[in-house]
PDB file of C-alpha atoms in Angstrom:
ATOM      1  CA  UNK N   1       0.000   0.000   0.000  1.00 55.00           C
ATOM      2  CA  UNK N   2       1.270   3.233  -1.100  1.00 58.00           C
ATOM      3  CA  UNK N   3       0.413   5.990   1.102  1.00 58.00           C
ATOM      4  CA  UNK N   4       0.597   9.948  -1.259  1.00 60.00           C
ATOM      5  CA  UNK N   5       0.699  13.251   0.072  1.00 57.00           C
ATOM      6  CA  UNK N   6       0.428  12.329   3.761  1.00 59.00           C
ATOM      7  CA  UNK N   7       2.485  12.940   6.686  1.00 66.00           C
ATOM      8  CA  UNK N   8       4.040  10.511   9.129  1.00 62.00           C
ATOM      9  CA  UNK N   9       4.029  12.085  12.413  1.00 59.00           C
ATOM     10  CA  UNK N  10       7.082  10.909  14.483  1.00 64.00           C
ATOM     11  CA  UNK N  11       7.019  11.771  17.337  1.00 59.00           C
ATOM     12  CA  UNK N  12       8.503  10.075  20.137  1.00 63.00           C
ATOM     13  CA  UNK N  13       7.803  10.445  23.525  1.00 64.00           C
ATOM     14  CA  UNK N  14      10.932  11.005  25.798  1.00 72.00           C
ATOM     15  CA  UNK N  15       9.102   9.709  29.165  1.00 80.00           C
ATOM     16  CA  UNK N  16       6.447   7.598  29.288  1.00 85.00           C
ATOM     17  CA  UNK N  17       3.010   8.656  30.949  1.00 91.00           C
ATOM     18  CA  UNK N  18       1.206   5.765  32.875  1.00 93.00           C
ATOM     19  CA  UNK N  19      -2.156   5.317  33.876  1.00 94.00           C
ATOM     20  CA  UNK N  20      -3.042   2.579  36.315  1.00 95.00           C
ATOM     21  CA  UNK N  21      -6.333   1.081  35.302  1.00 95.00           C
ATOM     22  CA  UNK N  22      -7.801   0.095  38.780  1.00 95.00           C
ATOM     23  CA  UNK N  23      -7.263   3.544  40.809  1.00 95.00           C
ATOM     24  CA  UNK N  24      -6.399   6.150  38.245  1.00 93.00           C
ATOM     25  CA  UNK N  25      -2.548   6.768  39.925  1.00 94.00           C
ATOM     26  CA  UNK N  26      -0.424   8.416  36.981  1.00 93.00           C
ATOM     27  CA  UNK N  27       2.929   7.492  37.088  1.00 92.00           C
ATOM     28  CA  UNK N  28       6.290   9.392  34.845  1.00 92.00           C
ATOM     29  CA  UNK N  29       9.142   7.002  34.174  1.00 90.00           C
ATOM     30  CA  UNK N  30      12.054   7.080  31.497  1.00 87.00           C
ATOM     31  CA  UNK N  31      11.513   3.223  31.699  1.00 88.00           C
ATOM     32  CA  UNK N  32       8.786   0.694  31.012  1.00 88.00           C
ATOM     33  CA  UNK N  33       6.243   0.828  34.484  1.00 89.00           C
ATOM     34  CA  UNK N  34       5.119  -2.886  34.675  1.00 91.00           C
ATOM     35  CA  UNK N  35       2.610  -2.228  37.472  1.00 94.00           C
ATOM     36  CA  UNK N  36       0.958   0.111  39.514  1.00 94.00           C
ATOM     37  CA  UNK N  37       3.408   1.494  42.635  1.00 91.00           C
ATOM     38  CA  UNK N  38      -0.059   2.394  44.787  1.00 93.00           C
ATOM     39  CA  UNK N  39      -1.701  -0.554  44.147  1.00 95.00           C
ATOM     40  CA  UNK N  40      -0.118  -3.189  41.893  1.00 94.00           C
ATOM     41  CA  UNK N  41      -2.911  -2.936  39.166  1.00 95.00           C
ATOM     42  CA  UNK N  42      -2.284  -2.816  35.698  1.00 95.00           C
ATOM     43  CA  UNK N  43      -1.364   0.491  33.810  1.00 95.00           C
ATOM     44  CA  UNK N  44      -1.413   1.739  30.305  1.00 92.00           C
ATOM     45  CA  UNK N  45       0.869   4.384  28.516  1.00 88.00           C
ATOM     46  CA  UNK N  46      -0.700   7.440  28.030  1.00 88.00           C
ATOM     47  CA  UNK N  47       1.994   9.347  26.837  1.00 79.00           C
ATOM     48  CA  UNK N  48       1.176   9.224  22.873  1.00 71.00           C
ATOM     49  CA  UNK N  49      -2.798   9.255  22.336  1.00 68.00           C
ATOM     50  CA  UNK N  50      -4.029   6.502  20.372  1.00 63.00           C
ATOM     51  CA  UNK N  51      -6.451   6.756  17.672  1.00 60.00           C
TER      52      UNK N  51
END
């Protein structure tokens, strides 16, 4: 697939912005944030929105 006239946005986040998905705690970290430090729960990156 050939993609014209469109841009490719690059943009690269230089700390990643986690969410944990069971109390809400947001968490900054230059590395990868496996699990929540409040409560252990899972977390997502928020950092880069996704579509």
């Amino acid at each position: 697939m050939v993609l014209h006239n469109s841009k490719i946005d690059r943009y690269q986040a230089a700390e990643g912005y986690y969410e944990c998905r069971s109390c809400g705690t947001r968490t900054v970290s230059s590395s990868h944030v496996a699990s929540c430090p409040s409560c252990g729960g899972s977390v997502r990156n928020i950092a880069v929105p996704r579509e």
